[in-house]
Amino acid sequence: MSTHTSGWQKAGAWAAILFGATYFILPLVATFEFSLRMRRGEYSFDAYRSVFTDAQFQESFSYSILMAVLTIVIGMLLIVPTAYWVRLRLPQFRPVMEFVTLLPLVIPAIVIVFGYLRLYNSSSLIPFTGSARGTDILLMFSFMTLSLPYMYRSVDTAMRTIDVATLTEAAQSLGAPWRTILFRCIFPNVMSGVLSGAFITFAIVIGEFTMPSLLNRPAFGPYLQLIGANRAYEPPALAIIAFAITWLSVGLLQLLSRFNKARPPKP
Amino acid sequence: MSFLELSAIKKSFGPVQVVHDFNMAIDKGEFISFLGPSGCGKTTILRMIAGFETPTDGTIVINGRDQTALKPNQRNIGMVFQAYALFPNMTVFENVAFGLKVAGKPRAEIEARVKEMLALIHLEHLAERYPYQMSGGQQQRVALARALAPKPQVLLLDEPLSALDAKIRVSLREEIRLIQRQLGITTVFVTHDQEEALSISDRIVVMNAGRADQIGTPSEIYNRPATRFVASFVGTLNLIEAQVEDPDARRIRMGEQSLAIQDPLSGLKGGERVSVALRPEAATLSPTDRSDAAIPGEVVSSHFLGSVVRTKLKVGESTISFDMFNDPGRTPPAPGEQVTLHFASRDLLVIRD
C-alpha cells in the first residue's frame, strides 16, 4: 500500500517539475526559435548578426558593462568597510542597516529616480544632471542604490562565516593598521560574498531600464526597449543574449564560490 | 623594577564595574596565570594589557613605558586566542610571516624567522598548509608561532587550550611552558582550569568578581588559600564547622576533639564558630605517622576515578570527601559502612571570607 502511495507521490512530483520546466523553458525555446527566423524559409543567426553589428548595441552594451564594473568596484569599496564596521563596532545598528538596505526593494525605481532628478537637477546645489559625466556618476550611484539589498546581504552573510572580531584583534596584536586588516585579513575571506554581490549587481545593471531611461543615458536597458518597439526579430535575439549573460553571471558565481571553498594548498 | 606593572586598574562597562582596583607587578620572564570562573574579569585585564579595552582608570606600564593610551598595534604584544584566529586565506607560512611583513622586515629575515618559529613548534613540514587543513592542536601551535615571530615584549594567552581535547591540552600546555622558558618571554595566561594554572605557572592570580583574591605560587595557592573562594575554586575541598577554643594556642574544637592547628587564629575569639578546610588527599582510612586527629563517619558513596578512589563520608551534618590511591587488591568501603577518617590537624586550613 505504502509502495503504491509512494509511487503516486513520485509521479506527482515529476509532473510538477515537468510542468514548471515547461512553463519556463517553452517560452524560451519559442523566443529562440523565433529569433532564428529572420531569413525567410530557413533558420539563421541573421538577427544576432544584425544586433552585434549595430553600433548602438555595441555602444549601449559597453556603456552598461562599464557602469556595472564601476558600480561593483565603488559599491564594494563602500559596502565591505561598512558591513565590517557594523559587525565589529556597531552590532546594535544591524537592524537599522538591514532596514536601510532593504528600502530599494520597496521603493520603486521610478520614485527613486524622480527624487534624484529633484535633488540633483541642473539648478540644484549639487547639479549632477548639468553635464553628461555628472549624470553618469548619478546613474552609477542609482545602480548602487538598486543593488544595495543584494550587495550588502551577500557581504554581510560572508562576514558571518568568519570571526571578524577575533581576526581583527589578531591582526592588530601583530601590528597591522586598519587598511592592512581590511584588505589582507578581511576582504579575501569575504570574497565569495563580494563575488555573489558583484554578479547580481552586474545582472541588475545590464537589464535596468527605468534609471538610465529617465536620466537619458545610452544604456543597454533603454536600447532593448527601443529595439523591441521597432523591430521584429532582433528583440527576441536580444532577449536571448541578455538571458545568456545573466546565466553566464550565475554560472561564474557558482564556479567561483566552489573554487573558493575548495581552495587547494599552494604547491 | 618590574617588567609589567598594572597599577590601580579599574574597568566599567556602563554601570557595571568588572575590574576593581587591580594591582600587580610581573617580572621579566615570569609566567603568570589568571585563574577564575567566567565573568570574574580575568579576560578583561588581559584585553586591557593587549589594548583591546581601555581601563576606566589606572595605568599599564611595560618595560618602563606607559602603554595605557597606546593602540593595540603599537604595543608589540603577542596574543594567542581561544579560537586560534588564524587567517583562513593564508598558509601557515604566511600566517607566521604576517607580523614580520607588517613590520616591514626584509624578505630574507622573514623567511629565516618563520622557519625558526616553525621549527620551534615542530611544524616545518606543514608550512604550505591552510588552517582548515590542520587539527585544532596544530592550529593553536601555529597561532603561538605567529604571536612569537615578531619578538613581542609580552605574550598573552587567552584560554588557548579550552577548545582542544584533554590529551592535546596537556601536551600543548607543556609545550607552551617549554617554549616560554626557552625564549624567556614574559607571559600572561588566562584560564578557568585550575590544573592548567597549577601545572605551568610561576605565579597564579585567583580572580573573583573583578578582584584578585590571592596572588601566589601554585603551592601557596593550593596549600594556603587566602579566602574561602580560593580554597573552594582551586582543588576539591571539605569544609568542616568548628569552634575556636584558644586563639593564642591555635586550638580549635571539632565535635569532641580539641585540635592544635598551624593556621593562626588572629582576630578570632574563643567560642567563635569557624570553618576549617581539609583537602581530600590529606585524609586516610588508616592512621599514618603524620595523623593526630580522627573523625568517625558513615560511607555515603565511593567513586572510582582511575588512579584514585574518591569516597564520601557523612560526618555529623557535613559530608567529607577523601581520596585513596587505587589498589586493585583492596575493596573500597561500601555505602553504609562505619569508618574512621585520620588526618593531621596541621593540614586543617582556617577559612576566612
XYZ file of C-alpha atoms in Angstrom:
620
model
C 0.000 0.000 0.000
C 2.741 2.350 1.017
C 4.776 1.495 -2.109
C 1.719 2.314 -4.197
C 1.257 5.698 -2.468
C 4.962 6.486 -2.757
C 4.825 5.668 -6.495
C 1.969 8.139 -6.997
C 3.782 10.753 -4.947
C 6.893 10.325 -7.117
C 4.831 10.622 -10.311
C 3.119 13.755 -8.927
C 6.474 15.316 -8.081
C 7.807 14.596 -11.581
C 4.628 16.026 -13.151
C 5.071 19.239 -11.128
C 8.725 19.518 -12.164
C 7.810 18.877 -15.796
C 5.041 21.479 -15.685
C 7.375 24.028 -14.076
C 10.140 23.293 -16.580
C 7.697 23.592 -19.496
C 6.378 26.856 -18.105
C 9.895 28.320 -18.027
C 11.600 26.566 -20.912
C 8.857 26.617 -23.571
C 8.684 30.437 -23.914
C 12.480 30.499 -24.025
C 12.623 27.867 -26.750
C 9.869 29.711 -28.661
C 11.744 33.021 -28.345
C 14.982 31.414 -29.512
C 13.210 29.686 -32.401
C 11.573 32.968 -33.466
C 14.904 34.805 -33.282
C 16.289 32.382 -35.884
C 13.523 33.080 -38.457
C 14.762 36.386 -39.811
C 15.699 34.797 -43.147
C 12.581 33.555 -44.958
C 12.211 29.781 -45.216
C 15.301 28.789 -43.209
C 16.851 29.205 -39.772
C 19.745 31.631 -39.473
C 21.601 33.806 -36.951
C 20.861 36.930 -39.032
C 19.035 38.619 -36.149
C 22.076 38.077 -33.898
C 24.410 39.308 -36.664
C 22.214 42.384 -37.061
C 22.302 43.023 -33.304
C 26.047 42.545 -32.954
C 26.850 44.756 -35.948
C 24.560 47.528 -34.729
C 26.786 50.362 -33.464
C 24.119 51.369 -30.968
C 24.168 47.851 -29.459
C 27.940 47.951 -29.082
C 27.792 51.445 -27.601
C 24.958 50.738 -25.155
C 26.329 47.353 -24.162
C 29.853 48.635 -23.472
C 28.357 51.607 -21.618
C 26.343 49.277 -19.373
C 29.331 46.976 -18.799
C 31.487 49.960 -17.792
C 28.691 51.165 -15.495
C 28.369 47.682 -13.984
C 32.108 47.446 -13.292
C 32.202 50.923 -11.722
C 29.090 50.168 -9.658
C 30.631 46.928 -8.395
C 34.041 48.439 -7.552
C 32.763 51.604 -5.859
C 29.840 49.750 -4.276
C 32.149 47.178 -2.714
C 34.585 49.818 -1.512
C 31.656 51.392 0.281
C 29.806 48.294 1.438
C 32.615 45.994 2.653
C 34.045 48.525 5.143
C 30.513 49.498 6.238
C 29.400 45.896 6.819
C 32.732 45.216 8.578
C 32.402 48.220 10.861
C 28.769 47.483 11.719
C 29.689 43.882 12.575
C 32.769 44.904 14.565
C 31.813 48.058 16.408
C 28.129 48.807 15.890
C 26.262 45.488 16.099
C 23.292 47.332 17.606
C 22.897 49.126 14.245
C 22.459 45.913 12.282
C 18.631 46.095 12.262
C 18.849 49.725 11.075
C 21.276 48.728 8.306
C 19.044 45.826 7.290
C 16.098 48.208 7.032
C 18.006 50.868 5.088
C 19.482 48.359 2.652
C 16.047 46.850 2.036
C 14.472 50.185 1.083
C 15.374 49.964 -2.643
C 13.272 46.799 -2.811
C 10.150 48.531 -1.532
C 10.583 51.953 -3.143
C 10.030 51.711 -6.930
C 12.965 52.720 -9.123
C 10.863 55.420 -10.740
C 10.242 57.083 -7.379
C 13.960 56.993 -6.585
C 14.918 58.474 -9.941
C 12.378 61.297 -9.618
C 13.820 62.001 -6.199
C 17.291 62.183 -7.754
C 16.089 64.493 -10.530
C 14.532 66.796 -7.979
C 17.615 66.824 -5.748
C 20.385 66.846 -8.333
C 18.925 68.759 -11.310
C 20.986 71.374 -13.122
C 19.666 74.222 -10.960
C 20.207 72.443 -7.625
C 23.117 72.801 -5.206
C 24.686 69.572 -6.494
C 23.892 69.757 -10.230
C 24.772 66.175 -11.230
C 22.460 66.299 -14.253
C 24.078 69.520 -15.506
C 26.590 67.525 -17.575
C 26.785 64.087 -19.220
C 29.657 62.997 -16.919
C 27.738 64.194 -13.874
C 24.660 62.249 -14.982
C 26.843 59.161 -15.490
C 28.042 59.481 -11.894
C 24.454 59.921 -10.685
C 23.407 56.874 -12.713
C 26.181 54.809 -11.199
C 25.076 55.790 -7.699
C 21.488 54.955 -8.608
C 22.626 51.487 -9.740
C 24.412 51.151 -6.411
C 21.165 52.010 -4.632
C 19.254 49.384 -6.629
C 21.836 46.673 -5.937
C 22.321 47.629 -2.272
C 19.976 44.929 -0.844
C 21.858 42.160 -2.674
C 25.364 43.565 -2.249
C 25.027 44.269 1.463
C 23.370 40.971 2.249
C 25.880 38.848 0.369
C 28.839 40.606 2.015
C 27.222 40.510 5.454
C 26.432 36.800 5.095
C 30.043 36.080 4.112
C 31.226 38.026 7.170
C 29.017 35.883 9.374
C 31.075 32.835 8.396
C 34.318 34.281 9.785
C 35.080 35.544 13.278
C 35.562 39.171 12.242
C 36.257 40.481 15.753
C 38.917 37.912 16.671
C 40.634 38.083 13.266
C 40.781 41.860 13.622
C 42.249 41.627 17.112
C 44.776 39.017 15.986
C 45.909 41.296 13.155
C 46.012 44.326 15.476
C 48.154 42.483 18.012
C 50.573 41.715 15.159
C 50.908 45.434 14.471
C 48.592 45.738 11.454
C 46.904 49.084 10.735
C 43.208 49.236 9.695
C 43.943 49.306 5.946
C 46.032 46.126 6.156
C 43.431 44.408 8.324
C 40.639 45.241 5.901
C 42.408 44.425 2.632
C 44.599 41.488 3.706
C 42.713 39.796 6.513
C 39.017 40.519 5.991
C 38.445 41.235 2.284
C 39.991 37.962 0.964
C 37.883 35.965 3.414
C 34.588 37.501 2.285
C 35.462 37.151 -1.402
C 32.643 34.654 -2.023
C 30.133 37.227 -0.746
C 31.789 40.001 -2.724
C 31.556 37.874 -5.887
C 27.895 36.975 -5.278
C 27.053 40.641 -4.805
C 29.137 41.579 -7.841
C 27.383 39.203 -10.235
C 23.906 40.085 -9.041
C 24.823 43.753 -9.438
C 26.122 43.032 -12.922
C 22.839 41.402 -13.915
C 20.810 44.300 -12.440
C 22.841 46.994 -14.197
C 22.750 45.245 -17.579
C 18.962 44.922 -17.538
C 17.945 48.159 -15.781
C 15.634 50.369 -17.838
C 13.992 52.984 -15.595
C 17.063 54.768 -14.228
C 19.080 55.231 -17.475
C 15.934 55.967 -19.467
C 14.788 58.800 -17.195
C 18.325 60.111 -16.803
C 18.644 59.900 -20.589
C 21.850 57.822 -20.729
C 22.704 55.342 -23.526
C 22.485 52.116 -21.521
C 21.552 48.616 -22.644
C 18.098 48.632 -20.986
C 16.674 51.568 -22.991
C 18.270 50.114 -26.142
C 16.413 46.827 -25.532
C 13.163 48.739 -25.206
C 13.870 50.806 -28.329
C 14.632 47.750 -30.465
C 11.585 45.949 -29.050
C 9.343 48.754 -30.167
C 10.692 48.982 -33.739
C 11.977 45.604 -34.936
C 10.579 42.075 -35.202
C 13.417 39.513 -34.949
C 16.141 41.454 -33.093
C 14.189 41.799 -29.797
C 13.984 38.021 -29.212
C 17.682 37.731 -30.143
C 18.499 40.451 -27.606
C 16.314 38.712 -25.013
C 18.295 35.513 -25.558
C 21.595 37.448 -25.362
C 20.511 39.134 -22.099
C 19.358 35.771 -20.753
C 22.695 34.174 -21.695
C 24.639 36.976 -19.990
C 22.594 36.559 -16.812
C 23.106 32.811 -16.756
C 26.786 33.242 -17.502
C 26.982 35.505 -14.447
C 25.183 32.957 -12.263
C 27.375 30.157 -13.622
C 30.536 32.125 -12.928
C 29.255 32.865 -9.461
C 28.725 29.155 -8.769
C 32.098 28.267 -10.202
C 33.982 30.900 -8.234
C 32.244 30.170 -4.944
C 33.003 26.458 -5.378
C 36.601 27.315 -6.237
C 36.759 29.482 -3.152
C 35.520 26.657 -0.911
C 37.874 24.027 -2.274
C 40.953 26.205 -2.399
C 43.908 23.851 -2.776
C 47.110 24.339 -0.837
C 49.828 26.235 -2.615
C 52.470 23.964 -4.148
C 61.616 47.456 38.839
C 59.040 45.065 37.412
C 58.735 44.464 33.681
C 54.934 44.662 33.509
C 53.089 46.806 36.024
C 49.345 47.101 36.387
C 48.509 49.909 38.778
C 45.074 50.675 40.220
C 43.320 49.282 37.150
C 39.566 49.748 37.062
C 37.188 48.854 34.268
C 33.481 49.508 33.939
C 31.101 48.597 31.138
C 28.306 51.136 31.573
C 27.152 50.962 35.171
C 28.787 47.565 35.771
C 32.298 47.613 37.223
C 34.064 44.424 36.132
C 37.574 45.126 37.466
C 38.111 46.799 40.858
C 41.380 48.478 41.696
C 43.676 45.778 40.352
C 47.395 45.987 41.095
C 50.137 43.644 40.010
C 53.827 43.650 39.183
C 55.199 40.973 36.883
C 58.910 40.303 36.465
C 60.625 39.733 33.133
C 60.356 36.127 32.009
C 57.637 35.261 34.542
C 54.702 33.003 33.623
C 51.583 34.353 35.313
C 48.176 32.681 35.175
C 44.897 34.462 35.769
C 42.552 31.855 37.188
C 38.880 32.296 37.907
C 35.345 31.461 36.850
C 33.593 33.039 33.851
C 32.856 36.740 34.323
C 35.471 37.288 37.050
C 37.350 39.904 34.988
C 40.440 37.884 34.058
C 39.969 38.199 30.283
C 39.127 41.896 30.638
C 42.503 42.507 32.323
C 44.260 40.554 29.563
C 42.431 42.579 26.910
C 43.442 45.793 28.658
C 47.099 44.718 28.545
C 46.658 43.962 24.823
C 44.984 47.324 24.244
C 41.617 45.956 23.097
C 39.931 47.541 26.115
C 40.823 50.860 27.700
C 40.967 50.953 31.504
C 38.450 53.283 33.108
C 41.243 54.182 35.498
C 44.816 53.117 36.228
C 47.996 52.575 34.231
C 49.690 49.746 32.359
C 53.460 50.045 32.134
C 55.642 47.642 30.170
C 59.415 47.897 30.430
C 59.151 51.377 31.922
C 56.911 52.718 29.158
C 53.294 53.684 29.800
C 51.114 51.696 27.383
C 47.703 52.783 28.665
C 46.922 55.147 25.793
C 48.656 53.154 23.046
C 46.664 51.356 20.346
C 46.901 47.543 20.182
C 49.061 47.671 17.040
C 51.572 49.977 18.754
C 52.240 47.767 21.787
C 54.301 44.876 20.369
C 52.342 42.297 22.343
C 51.791 38.776 21.047
C 48.408 37.247 21.645
C 47.013 33.742 21.240
C 43.231 33.369 21.198
C 40.939 30.564 22.273
C 39.531 30.316 18.724
C 43.049 30.196 17.125
C 42.203 33.216 14.888
C 44.497 32.133 12.065
C 43.837 33.995 8.835
C 41.896 31.460 6.717
C 43.164 32.893 3.418
C 46.825 32.453 4.341
C 49.058 29.391 4.601
C 50.858 28.505 7.822
C 53.977 30.228 6.469
C 52.045 33.378 5.545
C 50.271 33.434 8.910
C 53.546 33.266 10.834
C 55.133 35.823 8.490
C 52.226 38.282 8.810
C 53.531 40.298 11.780
C 57.014 40.470 10.277
C 55.659 41.665 6.913
C 53.577 44.329 8.641
C 56.725 45.466 10.451
C 58.430 45.803 7.054
C 61.211 43.272 7.719
C 63.385 42.215 4.750
C 62.318 39.070 2.901
C 65.355 37.000 3.919
C 64.868 37.877 7.582
C 61.170 36.968 7.397
C 61.945 33.587 5.847
C 64.608 32.779 8.420
C 62.419 33.826 11.345
C 59.362 31.910 10.107
C 61.474 28.778 9.646
C 62.880 29.232 13.139
C 59.377 29.591 14.606
C 58.018 26.591 12.708
C 60.962 24.523 13.939
C 60.168 25.666 17.479
C 56.651 24.245 17.216
C 57.776 21.222 15.150
C 55.541 22.037 12.170
C 58.106 22.845 9.459
C 56.521 20.203 7.214
C 53.110 21.951 7.296
C 54.319 25.378 6.138
C 52.213 25.316 2.966
C 49.006 24.068 4.571
C 45.951 26.242 5.104
C 44.396 26.459 8.595
C 41.348 24.401 7.550
C 43.683 21.524 6.640
C 45.033 21.187 10.192
C 43.824 19.890 13.555
C 42.935 22.239 16.419
C 46.182 21.485 18.257
C 48.275 22.193 15.163
C 46.365 25.425 14.511
C 46.970 26.616 18.054
C 50.694 25.882 17.762
C 50.778 27.936 14.559
C 48.930 30.725 16.385
C 51.636 30.579 19.073
C 54.405 30.743 16.452
C 52.638 33.662 14.750
C 52.389 35.557 18.041
C 56.056 34.916 18.873
C 57.511 35.663 15.427
C 57.708 39.490 15.770
C 59.547 39.054 19.128
C 56.853 40.628 21.317
C 57.735 42.083 24.700
C 54.846 40.227 26.379
C 52.921 37.111 25.324
C 49.219 36.936 26.204
C 47.376 33.605 26.091
C 43.585 33.852 26.268
C 42.339 30.368 27.217
C 44.374 28.878 24.350
C 43.694 25.279 25.350
C 39.953 25.423 26.035
C 38.887 24.313 22.564
C 41.198 21.275 22.491
C 40.612 17.734 23.682
C 42.047 16.607 27.026
C 45.172 14.804 25.778
C 46.254 17.549 23.361
C 45.564 20.111 26.083
C 48.085 18.509 28.434
C 50.797 18.067 25.794
C 50.317 21.571 24.385
C 50.440 23.256 27.787
C 53.761 21.522 28.451
C 54.991 22.658 25.040
C 53.881 26.238 25.734
C 55.756 26.256 29.040
C 58.866 24.782 27.424
C 58.871 27.397 24.657
C 58.200 30.188 27.173
C 61.191 29.095 29.275
C 63.344 28.693 26.177
C 62.574 32.244 24.982
C 62.348 33.765 28.463
C 59.288 35.742 27.406
C 57.017 37.370 29.999
C 53.689 35.555 29.666
C 50.187 36.120 30.961
C 47.888 33.134 30.650
C 44.149 33.227 31.252
C 42.340 30.046 32.186
C 39.440 28.732 34.221
C 41.126 25.337 34.543
C 42.901 25.134 37.912
C 45.005 22.133 36.891
C 46.372 24.065 33.906
C 47.200 27.068 36.067
C 48.805 24.989 38.816
C 50.929 22.964 36.406
C 52.595 25.683 34.335
C 52.655 28.959 36.263
C 55.335 30.732 38.227
C 52.564 32.612 39.996
C 48.778 32.455 39.896
C 46.286 35.277 40.314
C 42.962 33.912 41.531
C 40.272 36.324 40.376
C 36.866 36.674 41.963
C 34.249 39.257 40.991
C 36.773 41.665 39.449
C 39.285 41.447 42.274
C 42.436 39.423 42.885
C 41.553 37.210 45.859
C 45.074 35.868 46.073
C 48.357 36.146 44.167
C 50.938 33.467 44.874
C 52.905 30.472 43.690
C 50.869 27.370 42.748
C 51.926 25.739 46.014
C 50.837 28.769 48.086
C 47.523 28.982 46.272
C 46.769 25.300 46.773
C 48.174 24.762 50.251
C 47.439 28.130 51.846
C 44.341 29.589 50.192
C 43.703 33.087 51.481
C 39.914 33.081 51.131
C 37.014 30.652 51.100
C 36.631 31.351 47.360
C 40.260 30.445 46.567
C 40.023 27.326 48.685
C 36.847 26.156 47.004
C 37.831 27.136 43.444
C 41.294 25.569 43.483
C 41.012 21.840 44.038
C 38.306 19.930 45.894
C 37.722 20.966 49.439
C 35.915 19.675 52.533
C 34.516 22.367 54.764
C 34.037 21.386 58.402
C 32.397 23.574 61.005
C 34.463 24.001 64.200
C 34.744 26.281 67.224
C 37.697 28.377 68.346
C 38.898 27.067 71.670
C 42.043 29.086 72.366
C 43.103 31.548 69.663
C 46.558 32.184 71.178
C 47.374 28.464 71.412
C 45.823 27.952 67.948
C 43.391 25.340 69.274
C 40.012 24.575 67.823
C 37.301 22.107 68.786
C 35.803 19.735 66.246
C 32.986 17.773 67.848
C 34.526 16.174 70.930
C 38.129 16.677 69.842
C 40.448 19.548 70.672
C 42.993 20.098 67.905
C 46.103 22.244 67.532
C 46.275 23.747 64.054
C 49.038 25.507 62.134
C 46.982 28.423 60.812
C 46.942 31.477 63.087
C 43.578 32.339 64.644
C 44.304 36.045 64.942
C 41.223 38.204 65.149
C 39.032 35.326 66.339
C 37.669 34.961 69.846
C 37.257 31.826 71.969
C 33.891 30.157 71.317
C 33.531 31.756 67.881
C 32.416 29.447 65.068
C 34.913 28.946 62.264
C 35.091 26.960 59.023
C 38.086 24.720 58.540
C 39.009 23.032 55.284
C 40.606 19.694 54.585
C 41.853 18.570 51.167
C 40.600 15.095 50.093
C 44.164 13.819 49.716
C 45.056 14.839 53.300
C 42.804 12.192 54.929
C 43.238 8.407 55.125
C 41.288 5.461 56.476
C 44.208 4.091 58.474
C 46.433 6.216 60.746
C 49.824 7.362 59.413
C 52.890 8.876 61.095
C 51.512 12.343 60.421
C 47.940 11.830 61.574
C 46.989 13.118 65.020
C 43.230 13.523 64.586
C 40.371 11.225 63.665
C 36.658 11.585 62.934
C 34.144 8.753 62.681
C 31.683 8.747 59.813
C 29.413 6.687 57.601
C 30.319 5.959 53.976
C 27.855 7.562 51.538
C 29.487 6.620 48.222
C 32.724 5.549 46.552
C 33.728 6.621 43.042
C 36.497 5.023 41.034
C 38.440 7.846 39.266
C 41.297 5.793 37.794
C 44.386 6.477 39.861
C 42.318 7.276 42.971
C 39.060 6.217 44.593
C 37.092 9.168 45.981
C 34.888 8.269 48.954
C 32.261 10.454 50.597
C 31.589 10.222 54.320
C 28.764 11.648 56.368
C 30.249 13.276 59.477
C 27.619 14.913 61.636
C 25.914 17.476 59.399
C 28.811 17.670 56.901
C 29.831 15.448 54.007
C 33.570 14.910 53.629
C 35.384 13.529 50.577
C 38.705 11.775 50.779
C 40.931 10.085 48.199
C 42.707 6.726 48.365
C 45.209 5.547 45.768
C 43.688 2.832 43.638
C 44.763 -0.574 44.945
C 43.334 -3.466 42.893
C 43.761 -5.777 45.911
C 41.630 -3.633 48.217
C 37.874 -3.274 48.097
C 36.696 0.333 48.520
C 34.457 0.925 51.572
C 30.802 0.147 50.849
C 27.970 2.656 51.408
C 26.631 2.421 54.955
C 29.936 1.158 56.382
C 31.180 2.885 59.571
C 34.803 4.083 59.242
C 37.224 6.440 60.945
C 38.985 9.133 58.989
C 42.536 10.011 60.086
C 44.337 13.233 59.248
C 46.977 15.636 60.533
C 45.491 18.601 62.354
C 48.141 20.829 60.762
C 46.524 20.096 57.377
C 43.376 21.884 58.513
C 43.067 25.343 56.966
C 41.122 28.095 58.631
C 38.896 29.673 56.001
C 38.207 33.377 56.189
C 35.643 35.045 53.917
